[in-house]
Amino acid sequence: MRNRGFASDNNSGISPEILAAISDANSGHAIAYGDDIFTQKAVAVFKKMMGADIEVFFVFTGTGANVLGLNNMGRSFNSVICAETAHINVDECGAPEKFTGMKILPVKTPDGKLTIDNIKQHMHSFGFEHHSQPGVISITQPTEIGTVYTPAEVKTLSDYAHKNNLYLQMDGARISNAVASLGVPVKEFTKDAGVDVLSFGGTKNGMMYGEAVLFLNNKLAKNFKYFRKQGMQLSSKMRYIGAQFIAFFNNNLWIKNASHANKMAQLLYQQTKDIKNVKITQTVQANGVFAIIPKQLIPKLQKEYFFYVWNENTNEVRWMCSYDTTKEDVMEFVSLLRKMSSEL
Amino acid sequence: MRNRGFASDNNSGISPEILAAISDANSGHAIAYGDDIFTQKAVAVFKKMMGADIEVFFVFTGTGANVLGLNNMGRSFNSVICAETAHINVDECGAPEKFTGMKILPVKTPDGKLTIDNIKQHMHSFGFEHHSQPGVISITQPTEIGTVYTPAEVKTLSDYAHKNNLYLQMDGARISNAVASLGVPVKEFTKDAGVDVLSFGGTKNGMMYGEAVLFLNNKLAKNFKYFRKQGMQLSSKMRYIGAQFIAFFNNNLWIKNASHANKMAQLLYQQTKDIKNVKITQTVQANGVFAIIPKQLIPKLQKEYFFYVWNENTNEVRWMCSYDTTKEDVMEFVSLLRKMSSEL
Amino acid sequence: MRNRGFASDNNSGISPEILAAISDANSGHAIAYGDDIFTQKAVAVFKKMMGADIEVFFVFTGTGANVLGLNNMGRSFNSVICAETAHINVDECGAPEKFTGMKILPVKTPDGKLTIDNIKQHMHSFGFEHHSQPGVISITQPTEIGTVYTPAEVKTLSDYAHKNNLYLQMDGARISNAVASLGVPVKEFTKDAGVDVLSFGGTKNGMMYGEAVLFLNNKLAKNFKYFRKQGMQLSSKMRYIGAQFIAFFNNNLWIKNASHANKMAQLLYQQTKDIKNVKITQTVQANGVFAIIPKQLIPKLQKEYFFYVWNENTNEVRWMCSYDTTKEDVMEFVSLLRKMSSEL
Amino acid sequence: MRNRGFASDNNSGISPEILAAISDANSGHAIAYGDDIFTQKAVAVFKKMMGADIEVFFVFTGTGANVLGLNNMGRSFNSVICAETAHINVDECGAPEKFTGMKILPVKTPDGKLTIDNIKQHMHSFGFEHHSQPGVISITQPTEIGTVYTPAEVKTLSDYAHKNNLYLQMDGARISNAVASLGVPVKEFTKDAGVDVLSFGGTKNGMMYGEAVLFLNNKLAKNFKYFRKQGMQLSSKMRYIGAQFIAFFNNNLWIKNASHANKMAQLLYQQTKDIKNVKITQTVQANGVFAIIPKQLIPKLQKEYFFYVWNENTNEVRWMCSYDTTKEDVMEFVSLLRKMSSEL
């Protein structure tokens, strides 16, 4: 198998700049659990980017960020409305239900994006004690299938949420790719667009581990530190998460990395869209390409490049580009796919 | 408002025979928590009906029976597949998720009934640790919208479940009405049809309170007594639940009560199906009638007879008949509806 | 075995007045889940007794009342300080931990009663995220070992709790016996003494089933109705709990029943305290007598009268009197014990 | 404040050898979530050390290792017996209760160590559904107060546990220090001594993050991978945990680091035990020194060297040595303490 494939952006390693920052932080003692200068500086960078009134907490994983963020947005009798394809619905092994006790209400969508229209079906039975009370709308930006919400689309959802006394959560595991795709400051489609709590991801874009929970609506941050510990997401040597985030934002590394990944996905899309027997299924707006390919090609291709089947029934596959994907990686993969397809 | 309406079969009171049995059991002391002769005798009646190898436990409510039954059928990383209209999905305020940690996977259906075809969408990602593992298929008999599974339909589902290493749970909150509807022994569409765990309801058919969890597959009963206590469903003066169930089955009271309720629903159906502006939406196979009626009629009718709106978007309403609904109740209601409809 | 023993006050049956009330309530339909006149009237009786500003909810069991009450008094990262002998610590099979996620912090006591002195050991690490935050002090009145807090003792604890930003919960499974023992209005040692949430029991004093959660501090009642449903403690035919409580309070039945039980316990104490080989271990202030007796007597006595061994290591046993215990029951038991003891 | 203090061994940084290993592993792509060669090799090292039949899983934190390990050793109705000073009892903010639903039963001890004698008080009520069923005995090695169990002491506890159908869990957050202290192979006081599940720590002894859950009794490993994901402890770029553990064991780094830390603690003990007003409270067997010092000295000393007060009531403080503590650090600290003490 090749050294780099298209399986997932978290199959990639650590960005060299970030690894260097870890090394630089490795001097002497630092008070554990976040009371250190690296954590403090990283928090300051987030506040500068989003506003001094936000609250910032570091956790280990994207699942941890989502679950603990949601937990602070409601109580166990609430429900969370999300796309059927949402990570919290299909890829967290029930962690949200287990920790928060909340009910997840999935919505079928063509493109992974929620709209008022497709949410509405779940907006009923308010005040009726037999029914889980809708409490949170959760969106992923970019979505799990590579599409991106515009700032206006986010705003529409947050207005709707707030008008109905719900909150809006954003799973930003790949938020850098959304910034690179939209070409606007991250604040524009998050805090300014009314997002209440944001899972801000780094691991899929060059970090080693570590994500941030941003309480853009700081009233929701109450008691979070206790839940983080009880949720097993409190890092002892937290300085190393802080140091990574500092390097992540330094010199716009996060945007450079994400832009490159997005560009590689565009290249992959351009080069495959006209290949016989290949059908691209989603608009490519971030770093993922989704395609239906002949069933018999899948194992052959996987022998050379590992990637995941997204939908076993339709033979839809997912190809993810990463910050370190090269043009050559893409062209060799395309050439192999083209060859295999022509030989069918 | 009239004394008896069509709101719910649990708006009715206690069957006189059952109240008498409570009174008869009220003599002297009995060891609490189930070690009494009434409980023992009631368990024996269930075993006679279903087989000596089953395990029987009494709880307070239908929600308690469902949640604790499901809890013994899997672990927190499992998922439960059910109809979107299932009580466990829409009417238990997230109790299954909270207590079991499991994920509920709802399925859209036209008639409240699961089939292999509509279940299949959730049968994937086995062994994949990111995904809640399908563990239980849950059906309601009769369904929440008044339809009834045939024994063969249940068998098809249990075979499919077992072939895929899942279990089949049945929510039988109104199981008496299914027996009365199908005209077969209860064992035929439960134990003999491969149901593993059954919530056996009594309260909606003339009991005061109390339901039974039947482990038709007795291997699943392990440790249930501890979970029942931890789940706050262990009754201290349990003799009164036992005494009720004894009376429930005595002289076929349960079937008589349910047959009457079903008959009243048929009468209601026959008398309303041709009323102008009234559209019956589901086949009437048990004791409920579902109909779409003009929006403006709803509050007017409710002033006289309380009932629930089933779907606010479509103006679908639910009319439930009970063991004590009289022919006069139905005819007066129909006459009022007819009059109101004609005056539109 | 005799018809009436000294095993537990919930081995007794239903007070005739209460059974009659159930029967009287059994006429026609009543809206389920609490929107009925019996529930409303019972709530009104509680408000008259405790103050119009309290909130009242009915549940099925004492464990349900304790768990759901505590759940509304803190969050999962809080801890609950209680006596080691507390029902929530030893007799609820971990239901509080399971539902609330809170930690239970037991305190050794000589007499089942908390004091500032014995609580203090757990009052530390406030604000330290690694440590469960003390949130609730929970006392039982009367205690599980038959002692009774004075109003002043309760007040001292509630002042201490409130000064430290904790709440005071009271498990009043046998609260009637405390009222009878103290000879003061129930309000004096509950609401007036600063108790925030009270589990008000009826089952051990002549009711069939049903307990009340009283939010004496009404700010803590928020969202309770959802947690009650999610906690599987919402009764459908709730009118029958209401009807029971109405009869419970009518003509002071609750006090009469409890006074009688207490009196029988005093008689039992007076008659046994000087028996050779019998050592009474606790002051008898309510309806329970605790005694150490020779190990070999225990099974012999139990053959005639069932009762529980309280402490297997010390051969301490518990004898509970009930509202229907007769003077003859006590004297025959005493006579048997005296005979057995003398024959050793 | 000085660069290195005695606050905690996790205030130290990453051992240079381990940081180098992270860097070496940072080449190309590796399949995420553990299907990589670093993880595989690290698992192999553990198996070589402990036996080929064990099961090994990596998690992020010591709390994560404890909670998920315990979760696989029982069900929510079980209880876990541990020392009152145990990390799972006082320093995990209720994470065990929240995730597992189990009850924690603390035991007062003079030295942090469980014995059959002090455990016995909790070994009762087996089969009694009202009572949480004792399921696990949990010990910490070395204990939180710096004492070490001998292999024979561990064996005595595991025999007792197994004879009573309980399991033995060991929290080995500082297990390297126990190995260094006892001078025996780790297997001797873990697997060979009957420990069922072991939390094997690395972070406090030179790793950056990452701990291992070792199922020495492999029957208990069932379904662990799902619980790890649901428990938010599944690392995406797991290769870096694997790489760290490989370096940790390479050339006996873990023993060298731990031996040094222990030696520094011995030095600290020797130098302080005779200082006026200083009373060492625990035998120093690992890398921690516990002492009672005059209250007024505490803040003064902390200004120069950060450390934690262990017991606010007794003015007991904790001084932890680390793999990078130097002889000079100790001597300067001692000299300051001596000076301050003499000036009292």
Short mmCIF file of C-alpha atoms in Angstrom, two decimals, chain C:
data_model
loop_
_atom_site.label_atom_id
_atom_site.label_comp_id
_atom_site.label_asym_id
_atom_site.label_seq_id
_atom_site.Cartn_x
_atom_site.Cartn_y
_atom_site.Cartn_z
CA MET C 1 -45.38 -18.15 60.31
CA ARG C 2 -47.72 -15.66 61.97
CA ASN C 3 -49.87 -13.42 59.88
CA ARG C 4 -48.24 -10.28 61.14
CA GLY C 5 -44.57 -10.04 61.96
CA PHE C 6 -42.05 -7.31 62.63
CA ALA C 7 -40.20 -7.47 59.34
CA SER C 8 -41.20 -4.18 57.84
CA ASP C 9 -43.95 -1.61 57.94
CA ASN C 10 -44.45 -2.23 54.24
CA ASN C 11 -45.45 -5.81 54.83
CA SER C 12 -48.71 -4.41 56.12
CA GLY C 13 -51.65 -3.87 53.81
CA ILE C 14 -53.78 -0.87 52.87
CA SER C 15 -55.55 1.12 55.56
CA PRO C 16 -59.28 0.47 55.11
CA GLU C 17 -60.02 4.20 54.78
CA ILE C 18 -57.53 4.43 51.94
CA LEU C 19 -58.85 1.39 50.14
CA ALA C 20 -62.30 2.91 50.36
CA ALA C 21 -61.01 6.12 48.83
CA ILE C 22 -59.56 4.21 45.88
CA SER C 23 -62.89 2.58 45.34
CA ASP C 24 -64.68 5.91 45.52
CA ALA C 25 -62.34 7.38 42.92
CA ASN C 26 -63.11 4.55 40.54
CA SER C 27 -65.92 6.13 38.62
CA GLY C 28 -65.82 7.09 34.96
CA HIS C 29 -62.86 8.54 33.13
CA ALA C 30 -60.21 10.91 34.43
CA ILE C 31 -57.49 12.49 32.37
CA ALA C 32 -54.31 10.49 32.83
CA TYR C 33 -50.92 11.64 34.13
CA GLY C 34 -52.18 14.01 36.80
CA ASP C 35 -54.63 16.36 35.15
CA ASP C 36 -57.50 15.11 37.29
CA ILE C 37 -59.39 16.42 40.32
CA PHE C 38 -58.00 13.86 42.78
CA THR C 39 -54.44 14.83 42.03
CA GLN C 40 -55.36 18.49 42.18
CA LYS C 41 -57.06 18.12 45.52
CA ALA C 42 -54.19 16.12 47.00
CA VAL C 43 -51.74 18.78 45.86
CA ALA C 44 -53.94 21.39 47.52
CA VAL C 45 -53.86 19.48 50.81
CA PHE C 46 -50.05 19.43 50.72
CA LYS C 47 -49.94 23.15 49.94
CA LYS C 48 -52.30 23.90 52.79
CA MET C 49 -50.03 21.97 55.13
CA MET C 50 -46.70 23.35 53.88
CA GLY C 51 -47.41 26.66 52.18
CA ALA C 52 -48.88 27.73 48.87
CA ASP C 53 -45.48 28.31 47.33
CA ILE C 54 -44.33 24.69 47.35
CA GLU C 55 -44.40 22.37 44.33
CA VAL C 56 -45.79 18.84 44.66
CA PHE C 57 -45.24 15.81 42.42
CA PHE C 58 -46.35 12.23 42.89
CA VAL C 59 -44.15 9.25 42.13
CA PHE C 60 -44.38 5.52 42.72
CA THR C 61 -41.73 4.71 45.33
CA GLY C 62 -39.51 6.12 48.02
CA THR C 63 -36.44 5.35 45.96
CA GLY C 64 -38.02 7.20 43.05
CA ALA C 65 -38.76 10.17 45.28
CA ASN C 66 -35.22 10.32 46.64
CA VAL C 67 -33.46 9.85 43.32
CA LEU C 68 -35.56 12.35 41.39
CA GLY C 69 -35.49 14.85 44.22
CA LEU C 70 -31.70 14.67 44.45
CA ASN C 71 -31.44 14.89 40.67
CA ASN C 72 -33.09 18.30 40.75
CA MET C 73 -30.75 19.52 43.50
CA GLY C 74 -27.46 19.30 41.64
CA ARG C 75 -25.60 18.04 38.63
CA SER C 76 -23.64 14.87 37.97
CA PHE C 77 -20.39 16.37 39.30
CA ASN C 78 -21.90 17.03 42.69
CA SER C 79 -21.79 14.80 45.73
CA VAL C 80 -24.43 13.97 48.32
CA ILE C 81 -23.39 13.67 51.95
CA CYS C 82 -25.45 11.23 54.02
CA ALA C 83 -25.23 8.84 56.95
CA GLU C 84 -23.65 5.50 56.17
CA THR C 85 -26.95 3.91 57.20
CA ALA C 86 -29.00 6.06 54.81
CA HIS C 87 -31.45 4.32 52.50
CA ILE C 88 -29.91 6.15 49.52
CA ASN C 89 -26.55 4.68 50.48
CA VAL C 90 -27.36 1.08 51.30
CA ASP C 91 -30.84 0.20 50.10
CA GLU C 92 -31.36 1.65 46.64
CA CYS C 93 -28.97 -0.56 44.69
CA GLY C 94 -27.04 2.42 43.38
CA ALA C 95 -30.12 4.08 41.86
CA PRO C 96 -28.95 7.58 42.88
CA GLU C 97 -25.54 7.15 41.25
CA LYS C 98 -27.02 5.58 38.12
CA PHE C 99 -29.65 8.21 37.46
CA THR C 100 -27.99 11.36 38.75
CA GLY C 101 -24.32 10.51 38.19
CA MET C 102 -23.61 12.05 41.58
CA LYS C 103 -21.27 10.62 44.16
CA ILE C 104 -22.62 9.48 47.53
CA LEU C 105 -20.39 10.36 50.48
CA PRO C 106 -21.28 8.26 53.51
CA VAL C 107 -20.62 9.33 57.08
CA LYS C 108 -20.28 6.95 60.02
CA THR C 109 -22.61 7.90 62.86
CA PRO C 110 -23.55 6.32 66.17
CA ASP C 111 -27.26 6.96 65.74
CA GLY C 112 -27.94 7.50 62.04
CA LYS C 113 -27.97 11.27 62.42
CA LEU C 114 -25.77 13.80 60.64
CA THR C 115 -24.21 16.66 62.53
CA ILE C 116 -21.97 19.48 61.41
CA ASP C 117 -19.17 17.65 63.15
CA ASN C 118 -19.48 14.43 61.24
CA ILE C 119 -20.23 16.15 57.91
CA LYS C 120 -17.18 18.40 57.99
CA GLN C 121 -14.77 15.76 56.75
CA HIS C 122 -16.38 15.96 53.32
CA MET C 123 -16.59 19.74 53.09
CA HIS C 124 -13.46 20.52 51.13
CA SER C 125 -12.01 20.94 47.65
CA PHE C 126 -14.65 23.44 46.57
CA GLY C 127 -13.84 24.70 43.09
CA PHE C 128 -11.28 21.95 42.51
CA GLU C 129 -12.33 20.28 39.27
CA HIS C 130 -10.83 16.90 40.17
CA HIS C 131 -13.18 16.48 43.08
CA SER C 132 -16.93 15.88 43.13
CA GLN C 133 -18.37 19.10 44.49
CA PRO C 134 -20.43 18.74 47.69
CA GLY C 135 -23.92 19.75 46.62
CA VAL C 136 -26.50 18.16 48.89
CA ILE C 137 -26.79 17.07 52.50
CA SER C 138 -29.34 14.28 52.81
CA ILE C 139 -30.96 13.23 56.06
CA THR C 140 -33.62 10.65 56.84
CA GLN C 141 -36.43 11.52 59.23
CA PRO C 142 -36.88 9.35 61.23
CA THR C 143 -33.57 7.72 60.51
CA GLU C 144 -33.30 4.17 59.25
CA ILE C 145 -32.43 3.15 62.80
CA GLY C 146 -35.43 4.70 64.46
CA THR C 147 -34.04 7.95 65.82
CA VAL C 148 -35.60 11.35 65.21
CA TYR C 149 -34.07 14.76 64.46
CA THR C 150 -35.45 17.65 66.47
CA PRO C 151 -36.56 20.71 64.50
CA ALA C 152 -33.53 22.55 65.88
CA GLU C 153 -31.15 19.85 64.68
CA VAL C 154 -32.62 20.06 61.19
CA LYS C 155 -32.34 23.83 61.24
CA THR C 156 -28.70 23.67 62.25
CA LEU C 157 -27.97 21.42 59.30
CA SER C 158 -29.91 23.50 56.79
CA ASP C 159 -28.20 26.69 57.95
CA TYR C 160 -24.86 25.01 57.55
CA ALA C 161 -25.82 23.64 54.13
CA HIS C 162 -27.08 26.96 52.83
CA LYS C 163 -24.15 28.91 54.21
CA ASN C 164 -21.91 26.62 52.18
CA ASN C 165 -24.11 26.70 49.06
CA LEU C 166 -25.43 23.20 49.52
CA TYR C 167 -29.05 22.09 49.72
CA LEU C 168 -30.75 19.96 52.36
CA GLN C 169 -32.82 16.96 51.27
CA MET C 170 -34.97 14.93 53.65
CA ASP C 171 -35.94 11.33 53.04
CA GLY C 172 -39.27 11.15 54.79
CA ALA C 173 -40.27 7.61 53.91
CA ARG C 174 -41.60 7.35 57.49
CA ILE C 175 -42.24 11.02 58.05
CA SER C 176 -45.60 10.32 59.71
CA ASN C 177 -43.77 8.50 62.49
CA ALA C 178 -41.55 11.54 63.02
CA VAL C 179 -44.56 13.82 63.30
CA ALA C 180 -46.15 11.45 65.80
CA SER C 181 -42.91 11.22 67.72
CA LEU C 182 -42.14 14.91 67.89
CA GLY C 183 -45.72 16.05 68.40
CA VAL C 184 -45.23 19.12 66.25
CA PRO C 185 -46.69 20.09 62.88
CA VAL C 186 -44.74 18.54 60.00
CA LYS C 187 -43.93 21.98 58.64
CA GLU C 188 -41.94 22.81 61.76
CA PHE C 189 -39.16 20.32 61.13
CA THR C 190 -39.26 20.50 57.32
CA LYS C 191 -40.04 23.74 55.55
CA ASP C 192 -39.63 25.97 58.58
CA ALA C 193 -36.38 24.19 59.42
CA GLY C 194 -34.94 24.89 55.97
CA VAL C 195 -35.39 21.58 54.20
CA ASP C 196 -35.26 22.22 50.44
CA VAL C 197 -36.69 18.99 49.04
CA LEU C 198 -38.67 16.36 50.91
CA SER C 199 -39.55 12.80 49.98
CA PHE C 200 -42.91 12.41 51.64
CA GLY C 201 -43.78 8.76 52.14
CA GLY C 202 -47.14 7.09 52.48
CA THR C 203 -46.65 3.43 51.62
CA LYS C 204 -45.07 2.45 54.94
CA ASN C 205 -47.98 3.98 56.82
CA GLY C 206 -51.04 2.47 55.22
CA MET C 207 -51.01 3.49 51.59
CA MET C 208 -50.93 0.96 48.75
CA TYR C 209 -48.22 2.73 46.73
CA GLY C 210 -47.27 6.30 45.95
CA GLU C 211 -45.00 8.92 47.45
CA ALA C 212 -44.69 12.67 46.99
CA VAL C 213 -41.72 14.84 46.15
CA LEU C 214 -42.22 18.20 47.79
CA PHE C 215 -40.14 21.11 46.59
CA LEU C 216 -40.29 23.24 49.69
CA ASN C 217 -37.77 25.42 47.93
CA ASN C 218 -39.75 25.85 44.74
CA LYS C 219 -36.83 27.15 42.69
CA LEU C 220 -35.56 23.56 42.60
CA ALA C 221 -38.67 22.19 40.91
CA LYS C 222 -37.69 23.37 37.44
CA ASN C 223 -38.13 20.75 34.73
CA PHE C 224 -39.04 18.10 37.27
CA LYS C 225 -41.95 16.87 35.19
CA TYR C 226 -39.59 15.83 32.40
CA PHE C 227 -37.20 14.06 34.74
CA ARG C 228 -40.10 12.24 36.40
CA LYS C 229 -41.19 10.87 33.04
CA GLN C 230 -37.63 10.09 31.96
CA GLY C 231 -37.11 8.46 35.37
CA MET C 232 -40.08 6.11 34.77
CA GLN C 233 -42.00 7.50 37.74
CA LEU C 234 -44.97 9.08 35.96
CA SER C 235 -48.16 7.22 36.83
CA SER C 236 -50.83 7.09 34.13
CA LYS C 237 -53.85 6.59 36.37
CA MET C 238 -52.55 9.13 38.81
CA ARG C 239 -55.93 9.84 40.29
CA TYR C 240 -55.47 6.82 42.51
CA ILE C 241 -52.36 8.23 44.14
CA GLY C 242 -54.17 11.49 44.70
CA ALA C 243 -57.17 9.73 46.18
CA GLN C 244 -54.96 7.82 48.57
CA PHE C 245 -53.19 10.92 49.85
CA ILE C 246 -56.50 12.69 50.36
CA ALA C 247 -57.68 9.83 52.57
CA PHE C 248 -54.26 9.64 54.22
CA PHE C 249 -54.61 13.15 55.54
CA ASN C 250 -58.34 13.05 56.13
CA ASN C 251 -59.30 12.94 59.82
CA ASN C 252 -55.62 12.78 60.67
CA LEU C 253 -55.43 9.15 59.60
CA TRP C 254 -51.68 9.46 58.94
CA ILE C 255 -51.01 10.61 62.50
CA LYS C 256 -53.29 8.04 64.04
CA ASN C 257 -51.64 5.24 62.10
CA ALA C 258 -48.15 6.44 62.91
CA SER C 259 -48.87 7.10 66.57
CA HIS C 260 -50.15 3.61 66.95
CA ALA C 261 -47.07 2.12 65.30
CA ASN C 262 -44.81 4.22 67.50
CA LYS C 263 -46.73 3.17 70.58
CA MET C 264 -46.36 -0.48 69.69
CA ALA C 265 -42.61 0.04 69.27
CA GLN C 266 -42.47 1.63 72.73
CA LEU C 267 -44.32 -1.31 74.15
CA LEU C 268 -41.98 -3.71 72.43
CA TYR C 269 -39.03 -1.76 73.77
CA GLN C 270 -40.37 -1.67 77.31
CA GLN C 271 -41.09 -5.37 77.27
CA THR C 272 -37.76 -6.46 75.81
CA LYS C 273 -35.22 -4.10 77.29
CA ASP C 274 -34.75 -6.18 80.38
CA ILE C 275 -34.87 -9.60 78.82
CA LYS C 276 -31.68 -11.51 79.46
CA ASN C 277 -29.35 -11.67 76.43
CA VAL C 278 -31.23 -8.89 74.67
CA LYS C 279 -29.52 -5.55 74.22
CA ILE C 280 -31.45 -2.65 72.74
CA THR C 281 -29.01 -0.66 70.60
CA GLN C 282 -30.84 2.53 69.68
CA THR C 283 -33.14 4.95 71.40
CA VAL C 284 -36.67 4.07 70.31
CA GLN C 285 -38.15 7.29 68.96
CA ALA C 286 -40.28 6.04 66.09
CA ASN C 287 -41.67 2.64 65.07
CA GLY C 288 -38.51 0.54 64.98
CA VAL C 289 -36.66 -1.35 67.70
CA PHE C 290 -33.04 -2.41 67.15
CA ALA C 291 -31.55 -5.11 69.34
CA ILE C 292 -28.59 -7.43 69.61
CA ILE C 293 -29.72 -10.94 70.44
CA PRO C 294 -27.92 -14.28 70.65
CA LYS C 295 -27.09 -15.59 67.20
CA GLN C 296 -28.76 -18.95 67.73
CA LEU C 297 -32.08 -17.30 68.61
CA ILE C 298 -32.39 -15.51 65.30
CA PRO C 299 -33.48 -18.39 63.04
CA LYS C 300 -35.71 -19.82 65.74
CA LEU C 301 -37.55 -16.56 66.21
CA GLN C 302 -37.74 -15.97 62.46
CA LYS C 303 -39.55 -19.25 62.05
CA GLU C 304 -42.46 -17.71 63.93
CA TYR C 305 -42.07 -14.05 63.04
CA PHE C 306 -40.20 -12.88 59.98
CA PHE C 307 -37.80 -9.96 60.59
CA TYR C 308 -34.50 -8.77 59.18
CA VAL C 309 -30.98 -9.06 60.53
CA TRP C 310 -29.63 -5.52 60.44
CA ASN C 311 -25.97 -6.31 61.00
CA GLU C 312 -24.70 -9.81 60.42
CA ASN C 313 -21.44 -9.18 62.23
CA THR C 314 -23.00 -8.04 65.48
CA ASN C 315 -26.26 -10.04 65.39
CA GLU C 316 -28.22 -6.83 65.52
CA VAL C 317 -31.81 -7.29 64.39
CA ARG C 318 -34.57 -4.90 63.40
CA TRP C 319 -38.15 -5.14 64.60
CA MET C 320 -40.56 -2.78 62.90
CA CYS C 321 -44.04 -2.03 64.12
CA SER C 322 -46.78 -1.05 61.76
CA TYR C 323 -50.08 0.81 61.85
CA ASP C 324 -51.83 -2.54 62.22
CA THR C 325 -49.55 -4.17 64.78
CA THR C 326 -51.64 -5.17 67.79
CA LYS C 327 -50.78 -5.23 71.45
CA GLU C 328 -51.32 -8.99 71.29
CA ASP C 329 -48.79 -9.30 68.46
CA VAL C 330 -46.22 -7.57 70.62
CA MET C 331 -46.96 -9.49 73.79
CA GLU C 332 -46.93 -12.88 72.11
CA PHE C 333 -43.67 -12.05 70.40
CA VAL C 334 -42.15 -10.85 73.66
CA SER C 335 -43.32 -13.91 75.47
CA LEU C 336 -41.76 -16.17 72.85
CA LEU C 337 -38.51 -14.23 72.94
CA ARG C 338 -38.40 -14.33 76.73
CA LYS C 339 -38.99 -18.07 76.70
CA MET C 340 -36.33 -18.73 74.09
CA SER C 341 -33.84 -16.50 75.85
CA SER C 342 -34.36 -18.21 79.19
CA GLU C 343 -33.83 -21.62 77.62
CA LEU C 344 -30.38 -20.75 76.28
#
